[in-house]
XYZ file of N, CA, C and O in Angstrom:
644
model
N -25.164 -20.537 -22.408
C -26.328 -19.688 -22.205
C -25.958 -18.564 -21.244
O -25.284 -18.774 -20.250
N -26.437 -17.390 -21.536
C -26.127 -16.216 -20.738
C -27.047 -16.137 -19.513
O -28.244 -16.403 -19.609
N -26.489 -15.758 -18.374
C -27.276 -15.629 -17.154
C -28.196 -14.413 -17.259
O -27.865 -13.422 -17.892
N -29.376 -14.498 -16.627
C -30.325 -13.382 -16.671
C -30.009 -12.298 -15.658
O -30.421 -11.167 -15.823
N -29.303 -12.643 -14.580
C -28.988 -11.674 -13.539
C -27.472 -11.617 -13.374
O -26.851 -12.605 -12.990
N -26.905 -10.470 -13.686
C -25.469 -10.269 -13.567
C -25.213 -9.346 -12.385
O -25.804 -8.271 -12.292
N -24.334 -9.763 -11.470
C -24.044 -8.957 -10.286
C -22.533 -8.777 -10.191
O -21.787 -9.749 -10.187
N -22.104 -7.514 -10.117
C -20.684 -7.183 -10.055
C -20.395 -6.369 -8.811
O -21.079 -5.391 -8.520
N -19.365 -6.771 -8.105
C -18.934 -6.053 -6.910
C -18.124 -4.835 -7.338
O -17.139 -4.960 -8.047
N -18.538 -3.640 -6.904
C -17.854 -2.407 -7.269
C -16.938 -1.881 -6.172
O -16.018 -1.130 -6.452
N -17.166 -2.269 -4.935
C -16.311 -1.789 -3.848
C -15.204 -2.798 -3.587
O -15.323 -3.982 -3.874
N -14.134 -2.316 -3.032
C -12.994 -3.168 -2.709
C -13.322 -4.029 -1.494
O -14.095 -3.629 -0.626
N -12.724 -5.220 -1.404
C -12.900 -6.026 -0.186
C -12.355 -5.277 1.031
O -11.536 -4.378 0.902
N -12.820 -5.680 2.189
C -12.427 -5.008 3.424
C -10.927 -5.097 3.656
O -10.321 -6.142 3.463
N -10.366 -3.996 4.107
C -8.967 -3.986 4.505
C -8.831 -4.437 5.949
O -9.820 -4.575 6.686
N -7.611 -4.655 6.379
C -7.355 -5.135 7.731
C -7.843 -4.137 8.777
O -8.464 -4.530 9.771
N -7.606 -2.851 8.562
C -8.017 -1.858 9.563
C -9.538 -1.799 9.692
O -10.064 -1.644 10.796
N -10.260 -1.941 8.587
C -11.724 -1.943 8.655
C -12.219 -3.165 9.415
O -13.147 -3.069 10.228
N -11.622 -4.319 9.168
C -12.017 -5.530 9.881
C -11.761 -5.404 11.379
O -12.606 -5.786 12.194
N -10.607 -4.853 11.745
C -10.268 -4.687 13.164
C -11.251 -3.737 13.836
O -11.752 -4.020 14.934
N -11.554 -2.597 13.169
C -12.510 -1.648 13.746
C -13.887 -2.275 13.911
O -14.554 -2.075 14.935
N -14.321 -3.039 12.914
C -15.632 -3.678 12.992
C -15.682 -4.693 14.131
O -16.677 -4.767 14.859
N -14.614 -5.444 14.314
C -14.570 -6.423 15.409
C -14.579 -5.721 16.756
O -15.259 -6.156 17.697
N -13.859 -4.608 16.871
C -13.860 -3.838 18.129
C -15.263 -3.308 18.424
O -15.726 -3.335 19.573
N -15.970 -2.845 17.379
C -17.340 -2.354 17.576
C -18.258 -3.497 18.026
O -19.103 -3.321 18.911
N -18.097 -4.684 17.444
C -18.913 -5.837 17.847
C -18.637 -6.214 19.299
O -19.570 -6.450 20.082
N -17.365 -6.248 19.680
C -17.009 -6.576 21.070
C -17.566 -5.515 22.021
O -18.103 -5.842 23.088
N -17.452 -4.248 21.624
C -18.029 -3.174 22.451
C -19.531 -3.309 22.572
O -20.101 -3.060 23.639
N -20.189 -3.709 21.461
C -21.634 -3.916 21.501
C -22.018 -5.043 22.436
O -23.003 -4.948 23.174
N -21.230 -6.123 22.430
C -21.505 -7.236 23.350
C -21.344 -6.792 24.801
O -22.116 -7.188 25.684
N -20.357 -5.944 25.056
C -20.142 -5.426 26.408
C -21.292 -4.520 26.831
O -21.767 -4.587 27.970
N -21.749 -3.667 25.913
C -22.853 -2.762 26.222
C -24.162 -3.504 26.436
O -25.054 -3.000 27.122
N -24.327 -4.682 25.854
C -25.576 -5.442 26.010
C -25.869 -5.774 27.472
O -27.020 -5.959 27.849
N -24.817 -5.829 28.293
C -25.014 -6.141 29.702
C -25.720 -5.011 30.441
O -26.530 -5.258 31.329
N -25.401 -3.746 30.087
C -25.983 -2.610 30.811
C -26.985 -1.821 29.972
O -27.974 -1.334 30.506
N -26.718 -1.655 28.677
C -27.585 -0.889 27.778
C -27.915 -1.749 26.553
O -27.260 -1.646 25.523
N -28.931 -2.598 26.634
C -29.210 -3.534 25.543
C -29.485 -2.853 24.195
O -29.077 -3.347 23.149
N -30.169 -1.751 24.191
C -30.490 -1.058 22.936
C -29.240 -0.596 22.214
O -29.072 -0.829 21.009
N -28.348 0.065 22.938
C -27.095 0.542 22.352
C -26.224 -0.642 21.953
O -25.577 -0.625 20.911
N -26.209 -1.674 22.772
C -25.398 -2.858 22.475
C -25.811 -3.532 21.179
O -24.974 -3.876 20.347
N -27.122 -3.730 20.983
C -27.613 -4.365 19.753
C -27.292 -3.481 18.544
O -26.880 -3.981 17.494
N -27.456 -2.162 18.688
C -27.137 -1.240 17.602
C -25.658 -1.346 17.213
O -25.314 -1.387 16.035
N -24.766 -1.392 18.202
C -23.340 -1.507 17.917
C -22.984 -2.846 17.269
O -22.139 -2.904 16.370
N -23.634 -3.909 17.696
C -23.375 -5.220 17.085
C -23.793 -5.205 15.610
O -23.052 -5.664 14.736
N -24.959 -4.644 15.315
C -25.423 -4.552 13.926
C -24.486 -3.663 13.111
O -24.131 -3.999 11.973
N -24.058 -2.540 13.697
C -23.129 -1.641 12.998
C -21.785 -2.321 12.742
O -21.144 -2.084 11.718
N -21.351 -3.184 13.632
C -20.095 -3.900 13.454
C -20.177 -5.011 12.420
O -19.208 -5.286 11.714
N -21.331 -5.620 12.292
C -21.515 -6.701 11.326
C -21.717 -6.147 9.914
O -21.324 -6.777 8.932
N -22.277 -4.961 9.787
C -22.614 -4.361 8.493
C -21.460 -4.387 7.476
O -21.687 -4.782 6.323
N -20.226 -3.994 7.827
C -19.159 -4.026 6.812
C -18.849 -5.416 6.275
O -18.339 -5.546 5.163
N -19.160 -6.453 7.023
C -18.889 -7.823 6.573
C -19.951 -8.353 5.608
O -19.687 -9.270 4.838
N -21.173 -7.803 5.656
C -22.257 -8.351 4.852
C -22.713 -7.423 3.725
O -23.563 -7.801 2.926
N -22.170 -6.210 3.616
C -22.630 -5.251 2.617
C -21.480 -4.786 1.733
O -20.349 -4.656 2.194
N -21.790 -4.564 0.458
C -20.822 -3.989 -0.464
C -21.568 -3.297 -1.597
O -22.735 -3.590 -1.868
N -20.890 -2.354 -2.248
C -21.480 -1.633 -3.373
C -21.429 -2.537 -4.603
O -20.414 -3.174 -4.864
N -22.535 -2.592 -5.346
C -22.553 -3.480 -6.509
C -23.388 -2.902 -7.649
O -24.200 -1.998 -7.452
N -23.141 -3.451 -8.819
C -23.930 -3.177 -10.016
C -24.648 -4.471 -10.351
O -24.018 -5.518 -10.489
N -25.960 -4.397 -10.466
C -26.757 -5.574 -10.784
C -27.521 -5.304 -12.077
O -28.240 -4.318 -12.185
N -27.330 -6.154 -13.069
C -28.012 -6.021 -14.348
C -28.977 -7.195 -14.489
O -28.559 -8.351 -14.471
N -30.254 -6.884 -14.603
C -31.288 -7.904 -14.777
C -31.693 -7.905 -16.249
O -32.448 -7.039 -16.698
N -31.159 -8.842 -17.012
C -31.426 -8.901 -18.444
C -32.867 -9.329 -18.743
O -33.426 -8.960 -19.770
N -33.470 -10.089 -17.839
C -34.840 -10.574 -18.043
C -35.835 -9.409 -17.960
O -36.717 -9.278 -18.781
N -35.674 -8.551 -16.939
C -36.570 -7.411 -16.771
C -36.089 -6.170 -17.524
O -36.825 -5.204 -17.660
N -34.839 -6.173 -17.978
C -34.300 -5.028 -18.699
C -34.003 -3.842 -17.795
O -34.236 -2.699 -18.159
N -33.467 -4.115 -16.588
C -33.145 -3.048 -15.638
C -31.738 -3.246 -15.093
O -31.176 -4.338 -15.180
N -31.191 -2.166 -14.549
C -29.942 -2.259 -13.804
C -30.068 -1.445 -12.531
O -30.864 -0.504 -12.457
N -29.306 -1.837 -11.531
C -29.339 -1.186 -10.231
C -27.910 -0.989 -9.751
O -27.108 -1.914 -9.781
N -27.615 0.223 -9.311
C -26.358 0.489 -8.611
C -26.755 0.740 -7.163
O -27.508 1.661 -6.875
N -26.279 -0.108 -6.269
C -26.695 0.035 -4.887
C -25.836 -0.777 -3.945
O -24.724 -1.185 -4.269
N -26.384 -1.025 -2.793
C -25.711 -1.787 -1.749
C -26.291 -3.193 -1.742
O -27.503 -3.379 -1.702
N -25.417 -4.176 -1.793
C -25.833 -5.565 -1.737
C -25.633 -6.066 -0.321
O -24.532 -6.015 0.212
N -26.714 -6.548 0.262
C -26.662 -7.121 1.608
C -27.239 -8.523 1.550
O -28.409 -8.704 1.214
N -26.387 -9.506 1.829
C -26.793 -10.899 1.889
C -27.520 -11.353 0.621
O -28.517 -12.067 0.677
N -27.050 -10.909 -0.534
C -27.609 -11.358 -1.797
C -28.729 -10.505 -2.366
O -29.219 -10.787 -3.449
N -29.148 -9.477 -1.666
C -30.201 -8.594 -2.154
C -29.620 -7.211 -2.400
O -28.966 -6.639 -1.523
N -29.881 -6.660 -3.575
C -29.366 -5.337 -3.917
C -30.427 -4.292 -3.623
O -31.566 -4.391 -4.100
N -30.024 -3.290 -2.845
C -30.915 -2.197 -2.467
C -30.475 -0.969 -3.248
O -29.341 -0.512 -3.115
N -31.366 -0.443 -4.068
C -31.063 0.728 -4.873
C -32.173 0.966 -5.880
O -33.100 0.169 -6.030
N -32.053 2.068 -6.606
C -33.068 2.445 -7.587
C -32.851 1.680 -8.890
O -31.756 1.667 -9.427
N -33.906 1.063 -9.391
C -33.835 0.340 -10.662
C -33.989 1.335 -11.805
O -34.879 2.164 -11.793
N -33.082 1.218 -12.772
C -33.111 2.058 -13.963
C -33.291 1.153 -15.175
O -32.861 0.007 -15.170
N -33.896 1.667 -16.261
C -33.987 0.850 -17.477
C -32.598 0.595 -18.058
O -31.773 1.502 -18.120
N -32.350 -0.632 -18.458
C -31.046 -1.026 -19.001
C -31.058 -0.831 -20.512
O -31.710 -1.575 -21.239
N -30.308 0.173 -21.011
C -30.354 0.470 -22.441
C -29.429 -0.396 -23.289
O -29.537 -0.408 -24.505
N -28.502 -1.090 -22.686
C -27.486 -1.843 -23.421
C -26.125 -1.197 -23.196
O -26.013 -0.131 -22.610
N -25.086 -1.851 -23.691
C -23.724 -1.403 -23.428
C -23.063 -0.947 -24.726
O -23.109 -1.665 -25.726
N -22.468 0.244 -24.702
C -21.644 0.698 -25.822
C -20.281 0.032 -25.754
O -19.837 -0.605 -26.693
N -19.622 0.229 -24.620
C -18.286 -0.347 -24.453
C -17.861 -0.222 -22.998
O -18.542 0.372 -22.175
N -16.708 -0.797 -22.742
C -16.008 -0.605 -21.477
C -14.726 0.107 -21.849
O -14.062 -0.271 -22.803
N -14.392 1.175 -21.121
C -13.180 1.898 -21.474
C -12.312 2.189 -20.269
O -12.789 2.254 -19.140
N -11.037 2.328 -20.558
C -10.019 2.608 -19.548
C -9.528 4.027 -19.756
O -9.189 4.420 -20.868
N -9.508 4.812 -18.694
C -9.127 6.213 -18.761
C -8.059 6.496 -17.723
O -8.103 5.965 -16.620
N -7.108 7.337 -18.082
C -6.048 7.741 -17.152
C -6.497 9.011 -16.441
O -6.931 9.968 -17.068
N -6.408 8.991 -15.130
C -6.845 10.107 -14.324
C -5.652 10.650 -13.550
O -5.055 9.920 -12.763
N -5.317 11.883 -13.768
C -4.154 12.480 -13.112
C -4.627 13.541 -12.131
O -5.371 14.447 -12.497
N -4.194 13.436 -10.895
C -4.580 14.369 -9.855
C -3.345 15.100 -9.353
O -2.336 14.468 -9.047
N -3.437 16.412 -9.274
C -2.333 17.217 -8.744
C -2.755 17.757 -7.383
O -3.775 18.429 -7.263
N -1.978 17.420 -6.380
C -2.227 17.902 -5.031
C -1.351 19.129 -4.815
O -0.132 19.053 -4.897
N -1.970 20.245 -4.566
C -1.231 21.495 -4.405
C -0.583 21.563 -3.028
O -0.889 20.790 -2.126
N 0.288 22.529 -2.902
C 1.034 22.692 -1.658
C 0.120 23.165 -0.527
O -0.930 23.753 -0.752
N 0.559 22.902 0.678
C -0.159 23.344 1.869
C 0.651 24.427 2.558
O 1.671 24.872 2.053
N 0.239 24.827 3.719
C 0.979 25.850 4.455
C 2.381 25.393 4.813
O 3.300 26.183 4.865
N 2.533 24.107 5.080
C 3.806 23.596 5.573
C 4.711 23.064 4.465
O 5.878 22.791 4.709
N 4.181 22.906 3.278
C 4.978 22.338 2.201
C 4.750 23.142 0.920
O 3.628 23.510 0.592
N 5.816 23.386 0.180
C 5.708 24.159 -1.054
C 5.721 23.289 -2.291
O 5.596 23.764 -3.398
N 5.877 22.004 -2.135
C 5.915 21.124 -3.305
C 4.527 20.572 -3.597
O 3.714 20.388 -2.702
N 4.263 20.324 -4.867
C 3.003 19.694 -5.238
C 3.291 18.262 -5.669
O 4.353 17.961 -6.193
N 2.335 17.396 -5.419
C 2.504 15.992 -5.785
C 1.492 15.628 -6.870
O 0.394 16.179 -6.926
N 1.869 14.703 -7.710
C 1.010 14.247 -8.792
C 0.770 12.754 -8.606
O 1.708 11.988 -8.410
N -0.486 12.361 -8.653
C -0.809 10.935 -8.582
C -1.635 10.559 -9.810
O -2.410 11.359 -10.319
N -1.435 9.360 -10.274
C -2.133 8.878 -11.461
C -2.912 7.625 -11.102
O -2.412 6.743 -10.413
N -4.147 7.575 -11.563
C -4.949 6.367 -11.397
C -5.551 5.999 -12.741
O -5.740 6.843 -13.619
N -5.835 4.728 -12.904
C -6.467 4.230 -14.117
C -7.876 3.796 -13.746
O -8.059 2.942 -12.881
N -8.857 4.410 -14.391
C -10.257 4.163 -14.082
C -10.909 3.381 -15.213
O -10.747 3.720 -16.387
N -11.660 2.348 -14.862
C -12.396 1.555 -15.838
C -13.879 1.855 -15.724
O -14.450 1.809 -14.639
N -14.503 2.214 -16.845
C -15.909 2.595 -16.865
C -16.719 1.681 -17.775
O -16.234 1.219 -18.801
N -17.976 1.491 -17.404
C -18.959 0.841 -18.253
C -19.767 1.966 -18.888
O -20.352 2.790 -18.184
N -19.794 2.016 -20.215
C -20.483 3.081 -20.934
C -21.751 2.501 -21.531
O -21.702 1.648 -22.416
N -22.897 2.970 -21.031
C -24.182 2.470 -21.496
C -24.652 3.248 -22.720
O -24.160 4.346 -23.003
N -25.634 2.703 -23.436
C -26.137 3.335 -24.653
C -26.817 4.678 -24.398
O -26.922 5.500 -25.303
N -27.293 4.924 -23.181
C -27.922 6.211 -22.882
C -26.913 7.232 -22.349
O -27.287 8.196 -21.693
N -25.625 7.001 -22.625
C -24.507 7.894 -22.261
C -24.183 7.885 -20.762
O -23.430 8.718 -20.290
N -24.737 6.961 -19.997
C -24.400 6.823 -18.579
C -23.056 6.112 -18.459
O -22.818 5.121 -19.134
N -22.192 6.636 -17.596
C -20.897 6.010 -17.344
C -20.857 5.559 -15.888
O -21.124 6.336 -14.984
N -20.523 4.287 -15.687
C -20.491 3.696 -14.352
C -19.060 3.276 -14.056
O -18.471 2.500 -14.807
N -18.492 3.776 -12.957
C -17.132 3.422 -12.558
C -17.118 1.977 -12.067
O -17.801 1.628 -11.109
N -16.318 1.141 -12.750
C -16.228 -0.267 -12.385
C -15.021 -0.554 -11.505
O -15.099 -1.342 -10.572
N -13.875 0.038 -11.841
C -12.674 -0.223 -11.061
C -11.716 0.952 -11.169
O -11.784 1.742 -12.109
N -10.823 1.030 -10.199
C -9.842 2.105 -10.137
C -8.599 1.567 -9.457
O -8.691 0.933 -8.410
N -7.448 1.818 -10.087
C -6.193 1.346 -9.526
C -5.073 2.253 -10.005
O -5.202 2.950 -11.009
N -3.969 2.225 -9.284
C -2.818 3.028 -9.684
C -2.005 2.344 -10.774
O -1.128 2.958 -11.361
N -2.301 1.078 -11.063
C -1.583 0.331 -12.097
C -2.549 -0.070 -13.208
O -3.622 -0.615 -12.957
N -2.116 0.188 -14.426
C -2.944 -0.089 -15.599
C -3.260 -1.571 -15.730
O -4.396 -1.958 -16.024
N -2.275 -2.427 -15.495
C -2.456 -3.860 -15.651
C -3.512 -4.407 -14.693
O -4.309 -5.268 -15.040
N -3.507 -3.897 -13.460
C -4.474 -4.350 -12.458
C -5.883 -3.966 -12.888
O -6.820 -4.775 -12.813
N -6.045 -2.736 -13.362
C -7.360 -2.284 -13.801
C -7.850 -3.101 -14.990
O -9.023 -3.490 -15.047
N -6.972 -3.385 -15.940
C -7.366 -4.197 -17.090
C -7.777 -5.601 -16.665
O -8.734 -6.172 -17.213
N -7.086 -6.184 -15.687
C -7.449 -7.512 -15.187
C -8.820 -7.488 -14.517
O -9.588 -8.449 -14.632
N -9.132 -6.396 -13.819
C -10.434 -6.285 -13.175
C -11.563 -6.073 -14.183
O -12.699 -6.487 -13.950
N -11.255 -5.436 -15.317
C -12.273 -5.166 -16.330
C -12.559 -6.366 -17.229
O -13.631 -6.456 -17.825
N -11.612 -7.267 -17.323
C -11.744 -8.406 -18.244
C -12.991 -9.255 -17.991
O -13.699 -9.603 -18.947
N -13.322 -9.623 -16.743
C -14.552 -10.408 -16.527
C -15.817 -9.664 -16.960
O -16.743 -10.274 -17.487
N -15.867 -8.334 -16.743
C -17.014 -7.545 -17.194
C -17.160 -7.649 -18.706
O -18.249 -7.881 -19.225
N -16.048 -7.465 -19.417
C -16.064 -7.478 -20.881
C -16.482 -8.844 -21.419
O -17.250 -8.932 -22.375
N -15.997 -9.917 -20.812
C -16.356 -11.254 -21.268
C -17.833 -11.553 -21.031
O -18.511 -12.094 -21.900
N -18.330 -11.194 -19.859
C -19.719 -11.484 -19.526
C -20.684 -10.664 -20.379
O -21.709 -11.171 -20.839
N -20.366 -9.397 -20.616
C -21.241 -8.527 -21.400
C -20.953 -8.598 -22.898
O -21.643 -7.974 -23.689
N -19.902 -9.318 -23.267
C -19.506 -9.512 -24.653
C -19.261 -8.185 -25.380
O -19.813 -7.920 -26.439
N -18.435 -7.344 -24.751
C -18.026 -6.068 -25.352
C -16.511 -5.959 -25.261
O -15.864 -6.673 -24.498
N -15.944 -5.045 -26.029
C -14.509 -4.858 -26.013
C -14.124 -3.783 -24.995
O -14.932 -2.942 -24.621
N -12.876 -3.833 -24.571
C -12.322 -2.818 -23.680
C -11.533 -1.839 -24.533
O -10.602 -2.235 -25.226
N -11.934 -0.573 -24.485
C -11.215 0.466 -25.220
C -10.213 1.113 -24.280
O -10.577 1.597 -23.215
N -8.965 1.116 -24.694
C -7.896 1.695 -23.885
C -7.655 3.126 -24.345
O -7.014 3.357 -25.361
N -8.204 4.091 -23.605
C -8.041 5.498 -23.969
C -6.733 6.077 -23.452
O -6.462 7.255 -23.663
N -5.921 5.244 -22.804
C -4.637 5.729 -22.300
C -3.528 5.505 -23.321
O -2.454 6.070 -23.189
N -3.793 4.687 -24.330
C -2.784 4.387 -25.337
C -2.633 5.578 -26.284
O -3.599 6.280 -26.568
N -1.426 5.829 -26.802
C -1.244 6.889 -27.793
C -2.073 6.589 -29.045
O -2.366 5.440 -29.358
N -2.468 7.630 -29.783
C -3.342 7.475 -30.938
C -2.735 6.586 -32.026
O -3.450 5.938 -32.765
N -1.424 6.552 -32.118
C -0.786 5.733 -33.155
C -0.950 4.235 -32.890
O -0.858 3.425 -33.803
N -1.227 3.858 -31.630
C -1.372 2.433 -31.289
C -2.809 1.955 -31.378
O -3.065 0.772 -31.363
N -3.751 2.849 -31.441
C -5.167 2.466 -31.436
C -5.601 1.997 -32.809
O -5.284 2.453 -33.810
């Protein structure tokens, strides 16, 4: 049986530097509580926020809505939109060229693979992004299985499709 509420995490888990900064802010907030309680409590809340919040896509099949927003402690905060259904999930190659600066005359090229959810009303929602195609495909697989749609690989040459 299919679940009525589907929730997908769209943001990456916290990195080490973000965790360290958040812990430093919490410790600073505890220190400030001794002299400035208002500022101290604000800093503690600001330090805890990265640990309890993440960007997510929530699809409510029972009510026929979807929400892209911030999930905090199991509740998604964002605007509810009517859920039209899913056309497909597709993988796209994104190439970015960084031009030269004053100090450097060379340009650099970076490639990322972006996975999108394509809804029936032509809305495209970015699900995952990685510099490696295999990683992006692995991240898209649970979405495709749960929504029962195929993943279209738009990075493959036309002869392979």
